[in-house]
PDB file of C-alpha atoms and ligand atoms in Angstrom:
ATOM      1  CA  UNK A   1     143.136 -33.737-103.190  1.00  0.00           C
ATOM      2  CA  UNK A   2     142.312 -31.515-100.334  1.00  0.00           C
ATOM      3  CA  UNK A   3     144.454 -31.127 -97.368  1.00  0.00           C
ATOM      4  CA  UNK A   4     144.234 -29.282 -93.700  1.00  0.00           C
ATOM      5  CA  UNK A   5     144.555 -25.665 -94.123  1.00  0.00           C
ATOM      6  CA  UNK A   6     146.530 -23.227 -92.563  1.00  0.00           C
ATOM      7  CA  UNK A   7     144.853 -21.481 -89.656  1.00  0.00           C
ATOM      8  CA  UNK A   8     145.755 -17.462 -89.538  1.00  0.00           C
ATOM      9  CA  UNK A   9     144.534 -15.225 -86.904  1.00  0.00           C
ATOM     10  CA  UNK A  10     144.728 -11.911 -85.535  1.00  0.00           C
ATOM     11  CA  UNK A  11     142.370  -9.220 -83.881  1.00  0.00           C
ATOM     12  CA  UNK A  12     141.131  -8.096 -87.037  1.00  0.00           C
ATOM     13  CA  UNK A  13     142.231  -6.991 -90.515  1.00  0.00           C
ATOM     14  CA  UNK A  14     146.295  -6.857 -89.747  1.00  0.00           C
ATOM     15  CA  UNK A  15     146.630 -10.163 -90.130  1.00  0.00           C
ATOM     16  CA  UNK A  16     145.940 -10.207 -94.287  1.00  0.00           C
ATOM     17  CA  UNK A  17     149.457  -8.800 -94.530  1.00  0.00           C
ATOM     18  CA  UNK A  18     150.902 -12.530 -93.284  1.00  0.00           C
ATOM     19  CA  UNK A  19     148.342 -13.870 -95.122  1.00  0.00           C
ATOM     20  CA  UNK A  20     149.293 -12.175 -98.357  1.00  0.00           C
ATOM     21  CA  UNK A  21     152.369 -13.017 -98.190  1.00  0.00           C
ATOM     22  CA  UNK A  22     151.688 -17.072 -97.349  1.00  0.00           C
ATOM     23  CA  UNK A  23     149.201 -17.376-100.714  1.00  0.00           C
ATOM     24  CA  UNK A  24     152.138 -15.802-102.346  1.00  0.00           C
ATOM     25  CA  UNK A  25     154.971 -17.743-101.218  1.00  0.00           C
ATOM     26  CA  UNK A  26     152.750 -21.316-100.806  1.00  0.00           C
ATOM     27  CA  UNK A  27     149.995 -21.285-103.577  1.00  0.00           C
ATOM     28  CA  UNK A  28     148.580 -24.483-102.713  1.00  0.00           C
ATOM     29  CA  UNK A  29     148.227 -24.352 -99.257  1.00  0.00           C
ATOM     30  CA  UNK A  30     144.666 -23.689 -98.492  1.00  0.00           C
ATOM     31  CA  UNK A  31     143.830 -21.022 -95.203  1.00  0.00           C
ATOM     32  CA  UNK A  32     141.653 -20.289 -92.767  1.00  0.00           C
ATOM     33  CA  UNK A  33     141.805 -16.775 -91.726  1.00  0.00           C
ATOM     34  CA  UNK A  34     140.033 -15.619 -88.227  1.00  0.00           C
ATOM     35  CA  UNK A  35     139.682 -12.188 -87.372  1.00  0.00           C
ATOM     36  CA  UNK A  36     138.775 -10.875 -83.992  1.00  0.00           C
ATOM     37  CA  UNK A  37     136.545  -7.854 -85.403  1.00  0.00           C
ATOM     38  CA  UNK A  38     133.823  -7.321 -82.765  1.00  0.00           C
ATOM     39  CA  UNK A  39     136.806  -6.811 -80.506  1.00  0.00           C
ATOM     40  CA  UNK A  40     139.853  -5.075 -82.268  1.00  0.00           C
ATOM     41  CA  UNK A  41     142.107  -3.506 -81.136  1.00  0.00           C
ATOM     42  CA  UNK A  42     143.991  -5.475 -78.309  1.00  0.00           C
ATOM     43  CA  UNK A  43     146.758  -3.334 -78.269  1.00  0.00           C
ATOM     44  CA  UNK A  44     145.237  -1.229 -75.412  1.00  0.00           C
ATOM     45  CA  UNK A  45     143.898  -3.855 -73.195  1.00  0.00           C
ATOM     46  CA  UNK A  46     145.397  -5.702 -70.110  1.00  0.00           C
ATOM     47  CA  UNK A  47     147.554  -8.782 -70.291  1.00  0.00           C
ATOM     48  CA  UNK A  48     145.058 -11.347 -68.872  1.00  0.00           C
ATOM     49  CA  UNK A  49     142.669 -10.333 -71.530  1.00  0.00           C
ATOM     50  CA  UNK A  50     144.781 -10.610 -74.632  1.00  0.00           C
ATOM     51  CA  UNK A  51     145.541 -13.995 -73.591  1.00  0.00           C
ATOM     52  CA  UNK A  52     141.875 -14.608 -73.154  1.00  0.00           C
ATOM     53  CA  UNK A  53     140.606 -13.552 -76.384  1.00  0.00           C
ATOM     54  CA  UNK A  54     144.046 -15.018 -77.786  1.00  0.00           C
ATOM     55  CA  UNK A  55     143.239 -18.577 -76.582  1.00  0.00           C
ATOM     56  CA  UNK A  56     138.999 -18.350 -77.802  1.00  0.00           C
ATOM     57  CA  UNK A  57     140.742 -16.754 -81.211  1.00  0.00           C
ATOM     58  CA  UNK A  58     143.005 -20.244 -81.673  1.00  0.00           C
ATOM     59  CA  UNK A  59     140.027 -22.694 -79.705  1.00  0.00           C
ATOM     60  CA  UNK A  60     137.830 -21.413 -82.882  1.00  0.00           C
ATOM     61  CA  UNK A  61     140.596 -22.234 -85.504  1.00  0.00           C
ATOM     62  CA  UNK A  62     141.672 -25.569 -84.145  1.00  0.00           C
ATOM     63  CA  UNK A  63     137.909 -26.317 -84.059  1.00  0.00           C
ATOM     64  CA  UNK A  64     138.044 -26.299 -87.804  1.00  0.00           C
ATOM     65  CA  UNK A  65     140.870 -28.890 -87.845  1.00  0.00           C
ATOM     66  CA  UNK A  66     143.553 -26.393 -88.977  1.00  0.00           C
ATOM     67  CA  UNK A  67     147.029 -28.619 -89.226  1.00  0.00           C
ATOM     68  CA  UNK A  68     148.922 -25.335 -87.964  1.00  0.00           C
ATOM     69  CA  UNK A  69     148.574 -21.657 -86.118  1.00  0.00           C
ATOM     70  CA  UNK A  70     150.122 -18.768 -87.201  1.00  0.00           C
ATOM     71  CA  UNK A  71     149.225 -16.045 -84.954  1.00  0.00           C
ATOM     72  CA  UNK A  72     149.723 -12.793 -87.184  1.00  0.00           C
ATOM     73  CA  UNK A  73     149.611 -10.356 -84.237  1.00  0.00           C
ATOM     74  CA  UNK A  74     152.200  -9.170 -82.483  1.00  0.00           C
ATOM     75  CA  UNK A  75     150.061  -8.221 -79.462  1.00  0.00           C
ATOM     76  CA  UNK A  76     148.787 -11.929 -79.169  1.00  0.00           C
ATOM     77  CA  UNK A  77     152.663 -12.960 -79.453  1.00  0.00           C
ATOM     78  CA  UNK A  78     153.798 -10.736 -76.871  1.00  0.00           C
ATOM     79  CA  UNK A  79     151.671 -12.215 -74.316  1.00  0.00           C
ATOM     80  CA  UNK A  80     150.409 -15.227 -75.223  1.00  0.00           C
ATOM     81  CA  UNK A  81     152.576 -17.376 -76.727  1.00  0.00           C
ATOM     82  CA  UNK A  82     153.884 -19.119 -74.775  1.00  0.00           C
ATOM     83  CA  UNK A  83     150.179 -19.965 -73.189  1.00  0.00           C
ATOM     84  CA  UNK A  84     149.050 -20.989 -76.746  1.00  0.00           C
ATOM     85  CA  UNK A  85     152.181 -23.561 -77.246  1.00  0.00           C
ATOM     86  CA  UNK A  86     151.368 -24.985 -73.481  1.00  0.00           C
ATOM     87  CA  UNK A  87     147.545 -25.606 -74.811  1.00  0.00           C
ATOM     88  CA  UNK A  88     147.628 -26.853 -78.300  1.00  0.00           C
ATOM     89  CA  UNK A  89     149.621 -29.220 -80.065  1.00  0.00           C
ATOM     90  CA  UNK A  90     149.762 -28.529 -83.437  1.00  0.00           C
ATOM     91  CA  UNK A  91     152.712 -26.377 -84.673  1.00  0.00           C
ATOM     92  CA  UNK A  92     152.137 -22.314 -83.859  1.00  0.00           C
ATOM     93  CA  UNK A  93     154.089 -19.871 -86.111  1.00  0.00           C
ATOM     94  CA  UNK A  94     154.439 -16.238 -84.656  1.00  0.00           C
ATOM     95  CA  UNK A  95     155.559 -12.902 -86.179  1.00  0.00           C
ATOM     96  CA  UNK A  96     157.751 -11.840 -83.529  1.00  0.00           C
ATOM     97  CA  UNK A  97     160.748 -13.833 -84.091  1.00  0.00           C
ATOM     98  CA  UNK A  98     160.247 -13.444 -88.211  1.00  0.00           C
ATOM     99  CA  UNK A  99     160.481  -9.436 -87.453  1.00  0.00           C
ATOM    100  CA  UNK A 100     163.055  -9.596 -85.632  1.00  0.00           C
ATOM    101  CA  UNK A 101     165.132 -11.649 -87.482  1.00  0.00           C
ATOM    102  CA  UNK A 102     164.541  -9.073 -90.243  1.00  0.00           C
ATOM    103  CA  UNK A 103     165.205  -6.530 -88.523  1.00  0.00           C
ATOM    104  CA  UNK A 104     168.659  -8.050 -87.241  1.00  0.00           C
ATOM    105  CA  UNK A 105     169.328  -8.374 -91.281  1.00  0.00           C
ATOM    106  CA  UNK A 106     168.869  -4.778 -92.317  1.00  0.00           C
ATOM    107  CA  UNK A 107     170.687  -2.162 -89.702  1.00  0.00           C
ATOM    108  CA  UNK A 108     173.834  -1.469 -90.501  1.00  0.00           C
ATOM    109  CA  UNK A 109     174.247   1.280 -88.001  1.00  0.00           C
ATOM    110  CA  UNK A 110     173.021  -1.095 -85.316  1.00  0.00           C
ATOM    111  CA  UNK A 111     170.295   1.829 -84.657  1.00  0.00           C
ATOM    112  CA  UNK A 112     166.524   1.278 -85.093  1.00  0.00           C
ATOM    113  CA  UNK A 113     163.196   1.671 -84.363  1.00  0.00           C
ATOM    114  CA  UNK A 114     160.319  -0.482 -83.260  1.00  0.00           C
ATOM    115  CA  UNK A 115     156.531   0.736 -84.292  1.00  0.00           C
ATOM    116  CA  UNK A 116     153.940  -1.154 -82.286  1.00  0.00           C
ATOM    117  CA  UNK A 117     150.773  -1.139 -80.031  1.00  0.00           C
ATOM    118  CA  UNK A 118     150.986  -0.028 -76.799  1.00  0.00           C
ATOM    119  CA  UNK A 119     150.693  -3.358 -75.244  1.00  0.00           C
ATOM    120  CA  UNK A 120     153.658  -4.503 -77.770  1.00  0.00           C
ATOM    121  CA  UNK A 121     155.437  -1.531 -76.269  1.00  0.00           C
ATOM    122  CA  UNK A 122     155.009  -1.624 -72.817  1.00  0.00           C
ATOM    123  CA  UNK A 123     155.788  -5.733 -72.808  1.00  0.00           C
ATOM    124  CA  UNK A 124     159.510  -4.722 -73.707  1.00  0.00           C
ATOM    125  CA  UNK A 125     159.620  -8.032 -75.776  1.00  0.00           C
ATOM    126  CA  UNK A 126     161.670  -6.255 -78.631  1.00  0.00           C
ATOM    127  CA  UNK A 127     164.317  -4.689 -77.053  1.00  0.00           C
ATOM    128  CA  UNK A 128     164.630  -7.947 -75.003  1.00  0.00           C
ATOM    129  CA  UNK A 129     164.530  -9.901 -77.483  1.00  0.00           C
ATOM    130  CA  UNK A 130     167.136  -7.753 -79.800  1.00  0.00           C
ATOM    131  CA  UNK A 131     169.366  -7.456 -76.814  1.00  0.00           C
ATOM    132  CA  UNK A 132     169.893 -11.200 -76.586  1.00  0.00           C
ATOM    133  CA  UNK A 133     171.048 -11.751 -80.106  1.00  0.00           C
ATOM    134  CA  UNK A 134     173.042  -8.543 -79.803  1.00  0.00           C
ATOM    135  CA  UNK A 135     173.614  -5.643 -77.137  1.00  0.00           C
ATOM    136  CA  UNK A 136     174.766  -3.590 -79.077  1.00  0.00           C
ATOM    137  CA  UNK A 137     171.914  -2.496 -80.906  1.00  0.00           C
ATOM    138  CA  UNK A 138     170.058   0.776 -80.026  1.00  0.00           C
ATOM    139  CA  UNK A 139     165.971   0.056 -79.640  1.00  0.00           C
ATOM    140  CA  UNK A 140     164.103   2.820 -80.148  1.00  0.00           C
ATOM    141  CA  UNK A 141     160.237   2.323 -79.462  1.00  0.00           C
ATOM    142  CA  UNK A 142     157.500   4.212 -80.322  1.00  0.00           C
ATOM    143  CA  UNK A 143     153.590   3.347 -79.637  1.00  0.00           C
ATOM    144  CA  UNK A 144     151.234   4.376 -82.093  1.00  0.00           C
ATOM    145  CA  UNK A 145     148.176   2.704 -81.134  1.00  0.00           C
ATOM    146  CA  UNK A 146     146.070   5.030 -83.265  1.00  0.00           C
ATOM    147  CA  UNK A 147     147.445   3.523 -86.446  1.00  0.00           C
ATOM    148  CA  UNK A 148     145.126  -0.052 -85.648  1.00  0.00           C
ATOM    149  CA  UNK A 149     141.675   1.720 -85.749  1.00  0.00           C
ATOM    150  CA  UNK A 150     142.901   4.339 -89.008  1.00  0.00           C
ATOM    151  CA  UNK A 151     143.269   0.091 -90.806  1.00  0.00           C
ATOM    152  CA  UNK A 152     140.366  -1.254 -89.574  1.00  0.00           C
ATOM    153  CA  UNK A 153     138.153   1.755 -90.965  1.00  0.00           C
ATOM    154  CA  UNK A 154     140.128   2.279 -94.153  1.00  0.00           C
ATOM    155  CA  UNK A 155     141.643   5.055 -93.260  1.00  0.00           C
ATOM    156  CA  UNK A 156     144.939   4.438 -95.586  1.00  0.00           C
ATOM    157  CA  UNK A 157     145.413   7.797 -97.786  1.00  0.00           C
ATOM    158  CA  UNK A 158     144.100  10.211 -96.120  1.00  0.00           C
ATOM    159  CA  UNK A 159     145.986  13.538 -94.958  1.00  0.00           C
ATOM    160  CA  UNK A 160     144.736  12.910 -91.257  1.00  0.00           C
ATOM    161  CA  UNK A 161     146.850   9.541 -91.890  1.00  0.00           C
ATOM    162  CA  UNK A 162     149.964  12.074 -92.951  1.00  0.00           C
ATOM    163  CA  UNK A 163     149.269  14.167 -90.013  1.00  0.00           C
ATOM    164  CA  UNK A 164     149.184  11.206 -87.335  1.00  0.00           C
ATOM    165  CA  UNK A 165     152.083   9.391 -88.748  1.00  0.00           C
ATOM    166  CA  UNK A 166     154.356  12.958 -88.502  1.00  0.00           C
ATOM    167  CA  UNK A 167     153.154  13.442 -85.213  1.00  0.00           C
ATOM    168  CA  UNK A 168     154.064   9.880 -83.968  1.00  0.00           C
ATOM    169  CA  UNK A 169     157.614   9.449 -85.382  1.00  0.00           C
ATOM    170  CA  UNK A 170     158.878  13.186 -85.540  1.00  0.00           C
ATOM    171  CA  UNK A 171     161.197  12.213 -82.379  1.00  0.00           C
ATOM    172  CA  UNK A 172     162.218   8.905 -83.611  1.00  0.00           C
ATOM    173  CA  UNK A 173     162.958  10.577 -86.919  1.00  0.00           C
ATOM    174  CA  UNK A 174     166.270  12.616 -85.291  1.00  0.00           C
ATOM    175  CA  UNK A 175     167.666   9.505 -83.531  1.00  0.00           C
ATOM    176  CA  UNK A 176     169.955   8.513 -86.444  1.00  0.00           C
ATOM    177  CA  UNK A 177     168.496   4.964 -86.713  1.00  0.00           C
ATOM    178  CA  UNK A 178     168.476   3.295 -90.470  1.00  0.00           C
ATOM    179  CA  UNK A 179     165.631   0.832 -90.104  1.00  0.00           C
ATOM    180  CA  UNK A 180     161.906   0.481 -88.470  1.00  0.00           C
ATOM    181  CA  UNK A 181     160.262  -2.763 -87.785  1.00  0.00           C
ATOM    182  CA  UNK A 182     156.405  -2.355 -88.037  1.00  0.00           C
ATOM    183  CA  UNK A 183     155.559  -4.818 -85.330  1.00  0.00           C
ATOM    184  CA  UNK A 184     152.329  -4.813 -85.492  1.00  0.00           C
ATOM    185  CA  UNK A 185     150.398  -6.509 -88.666  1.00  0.00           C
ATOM    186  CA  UNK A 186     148.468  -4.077 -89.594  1.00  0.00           C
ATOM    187  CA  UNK A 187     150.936  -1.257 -89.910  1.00  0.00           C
ATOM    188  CA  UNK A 188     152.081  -2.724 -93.301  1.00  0.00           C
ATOM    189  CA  UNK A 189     148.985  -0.992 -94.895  1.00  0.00           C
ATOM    190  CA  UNK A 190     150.266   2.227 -93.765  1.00  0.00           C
ATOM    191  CA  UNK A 191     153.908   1.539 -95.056  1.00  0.00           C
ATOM    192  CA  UNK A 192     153.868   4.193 -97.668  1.00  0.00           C
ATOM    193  CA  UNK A 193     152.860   7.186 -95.144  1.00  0.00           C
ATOM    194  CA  UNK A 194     155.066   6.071 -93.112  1.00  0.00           C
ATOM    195  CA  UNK A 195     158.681   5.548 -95.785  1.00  0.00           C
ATOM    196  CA  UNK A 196     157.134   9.227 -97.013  1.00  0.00           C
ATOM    197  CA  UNK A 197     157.407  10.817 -93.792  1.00  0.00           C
ATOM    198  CA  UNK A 198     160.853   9.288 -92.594  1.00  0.00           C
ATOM    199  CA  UNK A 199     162.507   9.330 -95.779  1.00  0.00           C
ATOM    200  CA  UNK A 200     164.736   7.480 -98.169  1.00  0.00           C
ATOM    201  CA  UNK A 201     167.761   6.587 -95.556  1.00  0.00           C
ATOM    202  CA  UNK A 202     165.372   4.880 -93.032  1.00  0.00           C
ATOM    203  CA  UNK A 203     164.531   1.353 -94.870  1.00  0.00           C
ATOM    204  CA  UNK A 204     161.064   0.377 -93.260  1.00  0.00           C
ATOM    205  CA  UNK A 205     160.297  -3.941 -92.852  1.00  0.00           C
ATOM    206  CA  UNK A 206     157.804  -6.035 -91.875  1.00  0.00           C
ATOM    207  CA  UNK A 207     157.849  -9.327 -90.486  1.00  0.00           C
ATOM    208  CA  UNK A 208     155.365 -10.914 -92.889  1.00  0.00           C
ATOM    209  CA  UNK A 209     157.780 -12.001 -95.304  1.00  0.00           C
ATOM    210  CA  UNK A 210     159.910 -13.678 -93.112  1.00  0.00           C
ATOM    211  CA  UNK A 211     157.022 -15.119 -91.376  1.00  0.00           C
ATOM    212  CA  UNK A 212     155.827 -16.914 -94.185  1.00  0.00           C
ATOM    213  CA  UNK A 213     158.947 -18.546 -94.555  1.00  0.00           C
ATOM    214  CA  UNK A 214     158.901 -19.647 -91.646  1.00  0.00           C
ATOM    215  CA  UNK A 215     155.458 -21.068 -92.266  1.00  0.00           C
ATOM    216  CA  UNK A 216     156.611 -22.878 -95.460  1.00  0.00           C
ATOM    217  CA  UNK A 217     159.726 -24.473 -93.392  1.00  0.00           C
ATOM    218  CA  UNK A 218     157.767 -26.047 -90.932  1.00  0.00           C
ATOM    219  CA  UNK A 219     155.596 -27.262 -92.694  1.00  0.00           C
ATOM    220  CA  UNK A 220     158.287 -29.232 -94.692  1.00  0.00           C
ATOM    221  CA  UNK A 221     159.888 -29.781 -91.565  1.00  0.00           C
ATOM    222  CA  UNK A 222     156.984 -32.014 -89.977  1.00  0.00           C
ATOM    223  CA  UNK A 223     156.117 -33.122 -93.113  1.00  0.00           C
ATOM    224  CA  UNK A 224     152.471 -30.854 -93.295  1.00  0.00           C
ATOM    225  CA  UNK A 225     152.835 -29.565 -96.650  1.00  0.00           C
ATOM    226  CA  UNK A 226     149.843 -30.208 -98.793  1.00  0.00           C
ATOM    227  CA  UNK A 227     149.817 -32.218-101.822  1.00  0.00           C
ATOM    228  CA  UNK A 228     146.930 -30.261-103.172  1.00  0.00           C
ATOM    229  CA  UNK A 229     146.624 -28.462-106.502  1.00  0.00           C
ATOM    230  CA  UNK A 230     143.991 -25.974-105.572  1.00  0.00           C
ATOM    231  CA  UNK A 231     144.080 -23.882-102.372  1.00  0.00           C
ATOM    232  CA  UNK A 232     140.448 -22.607-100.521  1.00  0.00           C
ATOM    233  CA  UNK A 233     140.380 -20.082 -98.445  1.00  0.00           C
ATOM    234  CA  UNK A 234     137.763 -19.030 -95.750  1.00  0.00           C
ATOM    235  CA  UNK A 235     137.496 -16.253 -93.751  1.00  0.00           C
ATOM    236  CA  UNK A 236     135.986 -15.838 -90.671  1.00  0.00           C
ATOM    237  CA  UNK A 237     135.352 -12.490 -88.129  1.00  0.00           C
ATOM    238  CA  UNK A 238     133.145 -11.961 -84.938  1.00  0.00           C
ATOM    239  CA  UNK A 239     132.366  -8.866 -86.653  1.00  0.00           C
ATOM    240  CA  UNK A 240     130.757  -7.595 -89.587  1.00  0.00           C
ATOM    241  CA  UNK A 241     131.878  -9.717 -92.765  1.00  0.00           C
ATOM    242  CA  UNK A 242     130.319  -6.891 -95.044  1.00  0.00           C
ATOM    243  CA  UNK A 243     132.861  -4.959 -93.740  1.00  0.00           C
ATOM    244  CA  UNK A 244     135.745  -7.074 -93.375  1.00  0.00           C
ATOM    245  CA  UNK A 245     135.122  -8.262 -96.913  1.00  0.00           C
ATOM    246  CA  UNK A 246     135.584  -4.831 -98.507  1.00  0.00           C
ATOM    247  CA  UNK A 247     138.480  -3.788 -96.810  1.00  0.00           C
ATOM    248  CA  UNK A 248     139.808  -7.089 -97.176  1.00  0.00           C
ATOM    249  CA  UNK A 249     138.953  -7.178-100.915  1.00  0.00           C
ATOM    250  CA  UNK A 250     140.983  -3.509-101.607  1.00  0.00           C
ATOM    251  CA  UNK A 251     144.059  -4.937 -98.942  1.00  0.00           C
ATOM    252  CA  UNK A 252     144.235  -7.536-100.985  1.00  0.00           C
ATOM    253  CA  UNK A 253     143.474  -6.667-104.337  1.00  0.00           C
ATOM    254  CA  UNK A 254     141.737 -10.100-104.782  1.00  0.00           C
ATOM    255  CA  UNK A 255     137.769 -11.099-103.988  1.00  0.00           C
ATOM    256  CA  UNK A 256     137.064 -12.875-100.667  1.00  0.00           C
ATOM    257  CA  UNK A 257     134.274 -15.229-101.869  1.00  0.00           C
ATOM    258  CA  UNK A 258     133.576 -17.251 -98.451  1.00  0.00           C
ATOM    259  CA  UNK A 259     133.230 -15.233 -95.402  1.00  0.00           C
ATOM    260  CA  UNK A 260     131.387 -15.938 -92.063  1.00  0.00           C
ATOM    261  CA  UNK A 261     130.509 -14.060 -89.219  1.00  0.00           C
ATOM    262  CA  UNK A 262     130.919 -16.132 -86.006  1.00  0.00           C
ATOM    263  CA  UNK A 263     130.219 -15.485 -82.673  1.00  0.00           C
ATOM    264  CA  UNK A 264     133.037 -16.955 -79.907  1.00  0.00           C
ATOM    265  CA  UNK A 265     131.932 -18.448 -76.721  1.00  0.00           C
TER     266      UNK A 265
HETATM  267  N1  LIG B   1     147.538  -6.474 -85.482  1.00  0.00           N
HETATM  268  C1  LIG B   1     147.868  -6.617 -84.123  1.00  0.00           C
HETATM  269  C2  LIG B   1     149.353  -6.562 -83.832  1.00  0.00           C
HETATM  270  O1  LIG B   1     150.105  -7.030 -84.587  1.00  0.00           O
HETATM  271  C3  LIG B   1     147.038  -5.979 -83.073  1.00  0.00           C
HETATM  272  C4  LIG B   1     146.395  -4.679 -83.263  1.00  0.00           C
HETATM  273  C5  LIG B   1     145.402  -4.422 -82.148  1.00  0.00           C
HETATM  274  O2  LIG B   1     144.442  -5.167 -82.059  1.00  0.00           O
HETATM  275  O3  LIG B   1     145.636  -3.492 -81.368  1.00  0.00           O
HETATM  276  O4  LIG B   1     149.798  -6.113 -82.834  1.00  0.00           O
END
């Protein structure tokens, strides 16, 4: 029997580390996966924008009568949010509160270190957010908005990658923290630059896990989990899907058999 799908989205490739992680965790959920290609990144553009492109990113995927959103961009979180739950009804899982609560569950020292886009960065959402469920935690933030365009072209070992990711986190690396949050999705395909250059006694996370958790408890929750034995999954960019497909393909490690290239409104 075929169900609803899942629909995934983010400004381009970073969200196939939440979607990894769903497929893993919920095998016979099917997904649709939407990436904004023709316009990544978001990180460096203006608030009224992300929401913009946030908003025609989710209009697409409810058009394809998704049963719930998971936006798999912290960018899109930081900002738009809030807008997307005041629009659409359907349930809307973000990564923001999944990193964080992973975070929260791996300092010790209460010391540690947010990686994101500059928009991510400059919205202060993190340290806002981490200061609520405990001031005493020390937020150190770094933006490294050049990681999102090394992903997007493949650039994943490469010793420019090395060079970058020294470059970007050599201050962060004396401020005694024990844990970094990538908080942005597509960071996670740079997490083995990045645990080389800071070392074995900073433990580096990602929100994806948690995220899909998340994904699988609301569906239970409201009663949307499929009944289906077989799970499809289509992908769809405003970009090139030549493209998309082979990085997707290596990201993965699985073929992407049905992609489309769309154009938004
Ligand atoms: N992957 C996105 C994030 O999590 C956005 C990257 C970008 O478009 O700048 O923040």
């Amino acid at each position: 029997m075929r169900t609803k799908s899942i629909g995934i989205f983010d400004s381009g490739i970073g969200g196939l580390s939440v979607f990894r992680q769903v497929v893993e965790l919920l095998p016979n959920e099917s997904v649709i996966y939407f990436g904004d290609t023709a316009r990544v990144p978001y990180g460096n553009r203006d608030p009224e924008t992300i929401i913009q492109y946030a908003m025609e990113c989710a209009d697409f995927l409810v058009s394809q009568d998704v049963k719930m959103l998971v936006v798999a961009c912290n960018t899109i979180c930081a900002y738009a949010f809030e807008a997307l739950q005041n629009r659409f009804s359907l349930p809307i899982v973000g990564v923001i509160d999944s990193g964080l609560k992973t975070l929260l569950q791996t300092t010790k020292n209460e010391k540690v270190g947010i990686l994101g886009t500059t928009a991510t960065i400059s919205s202060g959402i993190y340290p806002r957010k981490i200061g609520a469920c405990n001031p005493q935690i020390q937020v150190h933030s770094v933006a490294t908005p050049l990681f999102v365009p090394l992903v997007e072209e493949g650039f994943i070992e490469h010793k420019a990658v090395d060079l970058i990711v020294e470059e970007y986190l050599s201050a962060l690396k004396k401020e005694n923290i024990d844990s970094i949050l990538l908080a942005c999705t597509h960071y996670p395909f740079l997490r083995k630059v990045i645990e080389k250059c800071v070392g074995n006694k900073i433990v580096v996370k990602d929100a994806s896990e948690a995220c899909a958790i998340e994904v699988s408890h609301e569906l239970v929750k409201r009663g949307l989990a499929t009944t289906a034995t077989e799970a499809h999954y289509l992908f769809f960019v405003s970009g090139e899907a030549k493209k998309f497909q082979k990085m997707g393909e290596k990201f993965l490690g699985r073929n992407i058999e049905s992609i489309q290239e769309v154009t938004l409104p």
